[in-house]
Structure formats: C-alpha cells, structure tokens
Amino acid sequence: VRVNFDSVIRLVNLVGGVEVYSDRAFTARNGDTFTQGYNYMDGARALVFARERYAFAEGDRIRGQNQERVIEALIKKMSQPSQLAHFGAVFEAMQGGFETNMPGDQIAQVVSDQLKSGADWTIDRASVDGTGLMAPTYTYGSQDLYVMVPDEATVAAAHEQIAAVLAE
C-alpha cells in the first residue's frame, strides 16, 4: 500500500487516533513534544512524528523507524474487531487516497478472516544499511542532497526476510 501525507492524517483520524511507541523523548521542529513510551496521536501529530528528522543525530534513519512505528500502530488499531466491523466505511472514505496492488475482494477476505480468528498479528521489519553522502539526485539535478548508498549485503538480507514471510 502506498499513501500520501493527507491520507495518513485522514486514516489515523478515521480510526480514532493511534498509540505510537517512541523509543526516546524529543521535540519536533514545529514544537510538538513526544515522550519516551506510548504517545496518543491524532492524524496531524502522527504525521509530525513520522516526518521528523532534525531532532535526531541519526536523522533519516530515525525518521524511517518512526514511520514504521506509525504503520505498526495503524495495523494494530485496524486489526481490532471494533475497527474491522466498520472497515467498509473506512475503506470507502479512503478511496482515492491510497494505491495497492491487492484486489478489493482479497482485502475483504483478510478482514473477514481477521474477524473470525481475532488473532494477533506478527509484524516483521526489515532494514537496510548504507553509507550516507551528499550527491546530486535525479529529482533536484545538480543540487547536492543527502543520499544513502545501500550496502548490498543488507539489501540481500532484507530480500531474503521478505521472501520468507511471503512463503509462509
């Protein structure tokens, strides 16, 4: 699934907000503060949390982890029976706000299966590493921007982890 920023705000608000874990306390550039531990977030705060990078020495690496944390919180919230019972309305409200290669009938089957089983979801993460440098990019032409050159061994390991999950 691919969503844009407005869709994240709308989805988080549609499900009544989310509890997102932060492994550290920090203040975002806009002044929003987040404590270490779980933080309740509406859509706007979830987006600030997911986009912040300047508050961290590790910059984009922490931003990527925080984006994963928001997605994980959404999955946990949306897999609850009380949320799944209203999934049709949420799905309809989100039309045009996301892209997926998963057919609608398959999404409906996942929701139905979850309602029947009530099982907790296991969320696996894969991360790649690399070397950061300043270099021109396709989007910005000759302007140097921070980019990461991926470590191919970590890319291969992530591919293997994804393949293992898909094979289950």
PDB file of C-alpha atoms in Angstrom:
ATOM      1  CA  VAL A   1       0.000   0.000   0.000  1.00  0.00           C
ATOM      2  CA  ARG A   2       1.221   3.468  -0.812  1.00  0.00           C
ATOM      3  CA  VAL A   3      -0.361   6.511   0.852  1.00  0.00           C
ATOM      4  CA  ASN A   4       0.302  10.226   0.732  1.00  0.00           C
ATOM      5  CA  PHE A   5       0.603  12.545   3.739  1.00  0.00           C
ATOM      6  CA  ASP A   6      -3.031  13.672   3.620  1.00  0.00           C
ATOM      7  CA  SER A   7      -4.140  10.026   3.589  1.00  0.00           C
ATOM      8  CA  VAL A   8      -2.147   9.236   6.725  1.00  0.00           C
ATOM      9  CA  ILE A   9      -3.816  12.112   8.557  1.00  0.00           C
ATOM     10  CA  ARG A  10      -7.260  11.064   7.340  1.00  0.00           C
ATOM     11  CA  LEU A  11      -6.780   7.353   8.118  1.00  0.00           C
ATOM     12  CA  VAL A  12      -5.462   7.950  11.646  1.00  0.00           C
ATOM     13  CA  ASN A  13      -8.392  10.274  12.334  1.00  0.00           C
ATOM     14  CA  LEU A  14     -10.906   7.803  10.854  1.00  0.00           C
ATOM     15  CA  VAL A  15      -9.791   5.105  13.313  1.00  0.00           C
ATOM     16  CA  GLY A  16      -9.922   7.499  16.271  1.00  0.00           C
ATOM     17  CA  GLY A  17      -6.191   8.081  16.667  1.00  0.00           C
ATOM     18  CA  VAL A  18      -3.364   5.681  17.456  1.00  0.00           C
ATOM     19  CA  GLU A  19      -0.963   4.889  20.285  1.00  0.00           C
ATOM     20  CA  VAL A  20       2.564   5.077  18.857  1.00  0.00           C
ATOM     21  CA  TYR A  21       5.697   3.988  20.700  1.00  0.00           C
ATOM     22  CA  SER A  22       8.684   6.341  20.750  1.00  0.00           C
ATOM     23  CA  ASP A  23      11.986   4.961  21.985  1.00  0.00           C
ATOM     24  CA  ARG A  24      13.053   8.474  23.057  1.00  0.00           C
ATOM     25  CA  ALA A  25      11.619  11.805  24.090  1.00  0.00           C
ATOM     26  CA  PHE A  26      12.020  14.613  21.576  1.00  0.00           C
ATOM     27  CA  THR A  27      10.638  17.915  20.362  1.00  0.00           C
ATOM     28  CA  ALA A  28       9.845  18.215  16.652  1.00  0.00           C
ATOM     29  CA  ARG A  29      10.716  21.327  14.659  1.00  0.00           C
ATOM     30  CA  ASN A  30       7.105  22.525  14.841  1.00  0.00           C
ATOM     31  CA  GLY A  31       7.247  22.407  18.674  1.00  0.00           C
ATOM     32  CA  ASP A  32       5.252  19.195  19.205  1.00  0.00           C
ATOM     33  CA  THR A  33       6.760  17.109  22.008  1.00  0.00           C
ATOM     34  CA  PHE A  34       6.782  13.341  22.269  1.00  0.00           C
ATOM     35  CA  THR A  35       7.652  11.337  25.372  1.00  0.00           C
ATOM     36  CA  GLN A  36       9.554   8.097  25.572  1.00  0.00           C
ATOM     37  CA  GLY A  37       6.977   5.312  25.533  1.00  0.00           C
ATOM     38  CA  TYR A  38       3.482   5.353  24.066  1.00  0.00           C
ATOM     39  CA  ASN A  39       2.019   8.622  22.797  1.00  0.00           C
ATOM     40  CA  TYR A  40      -1.591   9.071  21.701  1.00  0.00           C
ATOM     41  CA  MET A  41      -1.670  10.766  18.297  1.00  0.00           C
ATOM     42  CA  ASP A  42      -4.352  12.130  16.038  1.00  0.00           C
ATOM     43  CA  GLY A  43      -3.594  12.274  12.331  1.00  0.00           C
ATOM     44  CA  ALA A  44      -1.699  15.565  12.361  1.00  0.00           C
ATOM     45  CA  ARG A  45       0.562  14.525  15.281  1.00  0.00           C
ATOM     46  CA  ALA A  46       1.174  11.105  13.722  1.00  0.00           C
ATOM     47  CA  LEU A  47       2.377  12.816  10.566  1.00  0.00           C
ATOM     48  CA  VAL A  48       4.673  15.169  12.532  1.00  0.00           C
ATOM     49  CA  PHE A  49       6.087  12.146  14.386  1.00  0.00           C
ATOM     50  CA  ALA A  50       6.612  10.221  11.140  1.00  0.00           C
ATOM     51  CA  ARG A  51       8.273  13.113   9.294  1.00  0.00           C
ATOM     52  CA  GLU A  52      10.606  14.490  11.976  1.00  0.00           C
ATOM     53  CA  ARG A  53      14.305  14.009  11.337  1.00  0.00           C
ATOM     54  CA  TYR A  54      16.012  17.188  12.556  1.00  0.00           C
ATOM     55  CA  ALA A  55      15.598  16.308  16.248  1.00  0.00           C
ATOM     56  CA  PHE A  56      17.886  13.286  15.829  1.00  0.00           C
ATOM     57  CA  ALA A  57      21.604  12.915  15.211  1.00  0.00           C
ATOM     58  CA  GLU A  58      20.672   9.831  13.127  1.00  0.00           C
ATOM     59  CA  GLY A  59      18.244  11.947  11.048  1.00  0.00           C
ATOM     60  CA  ASP A  60      16.584   9.954   8.295  1.00  0.00           C
ATOM     61  CA  ARG A  61      17.279   6.595   9.948  1.00  0.00           C
ATOM     62  CA  ILE A  62      15.115   7.511  12.943  1.00  0.00           C
ATOM     63  CA  ARG A  63      12.500   9.068  10.666  1.00  0.00           C
ATOM     64  CA  GLY A  64      12.228   5.755   8.800  1.00  0.00           C
ATOM     65  CA  GLN A  65      11.871   3.848  12.082  1.00  0.00           C
ATOM     66  CA  ASN A  66       9.195   6.267  13.285  1.00  0.00           C
ATOM     67  CA  GLN A  67       7.288   5.863  10.021  1.00  0.00           C
ATOM     68  CA  GLU A  68       7.315   2.106  10.664  1.00  0.00           C
ATOM     69  CA  ARG A  69       6.035   2.726  14.200  1.00  0.00           C
ATOM     70  CA  VAL A  70       3.058   4.735  12.892  1.00  0.00           C
ATOM     71  CA  ILE A  71       2.253   1.975  10.369  1.00  0.00           C
ATOM     72  CA  GLU A  72       2.526  -0.657  13.109  1.00  0.00           C
ATOM     73  CA  ALA A  73       0.181   1.347  15.358  1.00  0.00           C
ATOM     74  CA  LEU A  74      -2.323   1.647  12.499  1.00  0.00           C
ATOM     75  CA  ILE A  75      -2.182  -2.098  11.820  1.00  0.00           C
ATOM     76  CA  LYS A  76      -2.707  -2.891  15.499  1.00  0.00           C
ATOM     77  CA  LYS A  77      -5.634  -0.488  15.713  1.00  0.00           C
ATOM     78  CA  MET A  78      -7.240  -1.528  12.443  1.00  0.00           C
ATOM     79  CA  SER A  79      -6.991  -5.256  13.213  1.00  0.00           C
ATOM     80  CA  GLN A  80      -9.190  -4.868  16.322  1.00  0.00           C
ATOM     81  CA  PRO A  81     -12.694  -6.307  15.869  1.00  0.00           C
ATOM     82  CA  SER A  82     -14.298  -2.970  16.779  1.00  0.00           C
ATOM     83  CA  GLN A  83     -12.446  -1.320  13.891  1.00  0.00           C
ATOM     84  CA  LEU A  84     -12.933  -4.177  11.429  1.00  0.00           C
ATOM     85  CA  ALA A  85     -16.684  -4.055  11.927  1.00  0.00           C
ATOM     86  CA  HIS A  86     -16.595  -0.576  10.315  1.00  0.00           C
ATOM     87  CA  PHE A  87     -13.929  -1.409   7.742  1.00  0.00           C
ATOM     88  CA  GLY A  88     -16.232  -0.833   4.763  1.00  0.00           C
ATOM     89  CA  ALA A  89     -16.841   2.776   5.778  1.00  0.00           C
ATOM     90  CA  VAL A  90     -13.128   3.382   6.365  1.00  0.00           C
ATOM     91  CA  PHE A  91     -12.242   1.733   3.039  1.00  0.00           C
ATOM     92  CA  GLU A  92     -14.823   3.841   1.219  1.00  0.00           C
ATOM     93  CA  ALA A  93     -13.662   7.049   2.902  1.00  0.00           C
ATOM     94  CA  MET A  94     -10.063   6.310   1.865  1.00  0.00           C
ATOM     95  CA  GLN A  95     -10.859   5.698  -1.821  1.00  0.00           C
ATOM     96  CA  GLY A  96      -8.515   7.757  -3.983  1.00  0.00           C
ATOM     97  CA  GLY A  97      -6.168   8.294  -1.026  1.00  0.00           C
ATOM     98  CA  PHE A  98      -4.030   5.197  -1.436  1.00  0.00           C
ATOM     99  CA  GLU A  99      -2.701   2.751  -4.011  1.00  0.00           C
ATOM    100  CA  THR A 100      -2.399  -1.005  -3.632  1.00  0.00           C
ATOM    101  CA  ASN A 101      -1.818  -4.000  -5.850  1.00  0.00           C
ATOM    102  CA  MET A 102      -4.127  -6.062  -3.628  1.00  0.00           C
ATOM    103  CA  PRO A 103      -7.595  -6.601  -5.160  1.00  0.00           C
ATOM    104  CA  GLY A 104     -10.586  -5.393  -3.126  1.00  0.00           C
ATOM    105  CA  ASP A 105     -12.017  -8.900  -2.755  1.00  0.00           C
ATOM    106  CA  GLN A 106      -8.709 -10.091  -1.285  1.00  0.00           C
ATOM    107  CA  ILE A 107      -8.721  -7.185   1.193  1.00  0.00           C
ATOM    108  CA  ALA A 108     -12.298  -8.105   2.148  1.00  0.00           C
ATOM    109  CA  GLN A 109     -11.192 -11.722   2.690  1.00  0.00           C
ATOM    110  CA  VAL A 110      -8.354 -10.644   5.011  1.00  0.00           C
ATOM    111  CA  VAL A 111     -10.830  -8.548   7.025  1.00  0.00           C
ATOM    112  CA  SER A 112     -13.310 -11.440   7.196  1.00  0.00           C
ATOM    113  CA  ASP A 113     -10.598 -13.895   8.257  1.00  0.00           C
ATOM    114  CA  GLN A 114      -9.398 -11.488  10.951  1.00  0.00           C
ATOM    115  CA  LEU A 115     -12.923 -11.029  12.298  1.00  0.00           C
ATOM    116  CA  LYS A 116     -13.329 -14.805  12.523  1.00  0.00           C
ATOM    117  CA  SER A 117      -9.952 -15.578  14.096  1.00  0.00           C
ATOM    118  CA  GLY A 118      -9.301 -12.492  16.223  1.00  0.00           C
ATOM    119  CA  ALA A 119      -5.626 -13.465  16.114  1.00  0.00           C
ATOM    120  CA  ASP A 120      -2.879 -11.015  16.962  1.00  0.00           C
ATOM    121  CA  TRP A 121      -0.730 -10.015  14.021  1.00  0.00           C
ATOM    122  CA  THR A 122       3.007 -10.532  13.953  1.00  0.00           C
ATOM    123  CA  ILE A 123       4.786  -7.580  12.400  1.00  0.00           C
ATOM    124  CA  ASP A 124       8.249  -8.205  10.981  1.00  0.00           C
ATOM    125  CA  ARG A 125      10.625  -5.433   9.995  1.00  0.00           C
ATOM    126  CA  ALA A 126      13.461  -5.432   7.528  1.00  0.00           C
ATOM    127  CA  SER A 127      16.010  -2.653   7.406  1.00  0.00           C
ATOM    128  CA  VAL A 128      18.851  -1.923   5.050  1.00  0.00           C
ATOM    129  CA  ASP A 129      22.020  -0.023   5.826  1.00  0.00           C
ATOM    130  CA  GLY A 130      24.360   2.032   3.754  1.00  0.00           C
ATOM    131  CA  THR A 131      26.758   4.912   3.565  1.00  0.00           C
ATOM    132  CA  GLY A 132      25.483   8.470   3.605  1.00  0.00           C
ATOM    133  CA  LEU A 133      26.893  11.129   1.338  1.00  0.00           C
ATOM    134  CA  MET A 134      25.991  14.388  -0.379  1.00  0.00           C
ATOM    135  CA  ALA A 135      25.331  13.929  -4.096  1.00  0.00           C
ATOM    136  CA  PRO A 136      23.111  15.208  -6.910  1.00  0.00           C
ATOM    137  CA  THR A 137      19.787  13.420  -7.362  1.00  0.00           C
ATOM    138  CA  TYR A 138      17.511  12.826 -10.303  1.00  0.00           C
ATOM    139  CA  THR A 139      14.788  14.996  -8.783  1.00  0.00           C
ATOM    140  CA  TYR A 140      16.948  18.023  -7.932  1.00  0.00           C
ATOM    141  CA  GLY A 141      19.526  17.880 -10.717  1.00  0.00           C
ATOM    142  CA  SER A 142      22.936  19.237  -9.770  1.00  0.00           C
ATOM    143  CA  GLN A 143      21.921  20.260  -6.220  1.00  0.00           C
ATOM    144  CA  ASP A 144      23.680  18.060  -3.678  1.00  0.00           C
ATOM    145  CA  LEU A 145      21.328  16.324  -1.254  1.00  0.00           C
ATOM    146  CA  TYR A 146      21.865  13.715   1.431  1.00  0.00           C
ATOM    147  CA  VAL A 147      21.545  10.254  -0.103  1.00  0.00           C
ATOM    148  CA  MET A 148      22.353   6.796   1.138  1.00  0.00           C
ATOM    149  CA  VAL A 149      24.236   4.313  -0.998  1.00  0.00           C
ATOM    150  CA  PRO A 150      22.837   0.941   0.080  1.00  0.00           C
ATOM    151  CA  ASP A 151      25.013  -1.828   1.454  1.00  0.00           C
ATOM    152  CA  GLU A 152      24.108  -4.642  -0.937  1.00  0.00           C
ATOM    153  CA  ALA A 153      24.552  -7.338   1.736  1.00  0.00           C
ATOM    154  CA  THR A 154      21.818  -5.730   3.866  1.00  0.00           C
ATOM    155  CA  VAL A 155      19.600  -5.350   0.794  1.00  0.00           C
ATOM    156  CA  ALA A 156      20.012  -9.072   0.044  1.00  0.00           C
ATOM    157  CA  ALA A 157      19.237  -9.963   3.671  1.00  0.00           C
ATOM    158  CA  ALA A 158      16.051  -7.856   3.549  1.00  0.00           C
ATOM    159  CA  HIS A 159      15.007  -9.562   0.308  1.00  0.00           C
ATOM    160  CA  GLU A 160      15.501 -12.948   1.974  1.00  0.00           C
ATOM    161  CA  GLN A 161      13.435 -11.906   5.002  1.00  0.00           C
ATOM    162  CA  ILE A 162      10.597 -10.651   2.778  1.00  0.00           C
ATOM    163  CA  ALA A 163      10.682 -13.853   0.705  1.00  0.00           C
ATOM    164  CA  ALA A 164      10.496 -15.956   3.882  1.00  0.00           C
ATOM    165  CA  VAL A 165       7.420 -14.055   5.094  1.00  0.00           C
ATOM    166  CA  LEU A 166       5.716 -14.360   1.708  1.00  0.00           C
ATOM    167  CA  ALA A 167       6.406 -18.101   1.656  1.00  0.00           C
ATOM    168  CA  GLU A 168       4.539 -18.649   4.971  1.00  0.00           C
TER     169      GLU A 168
END
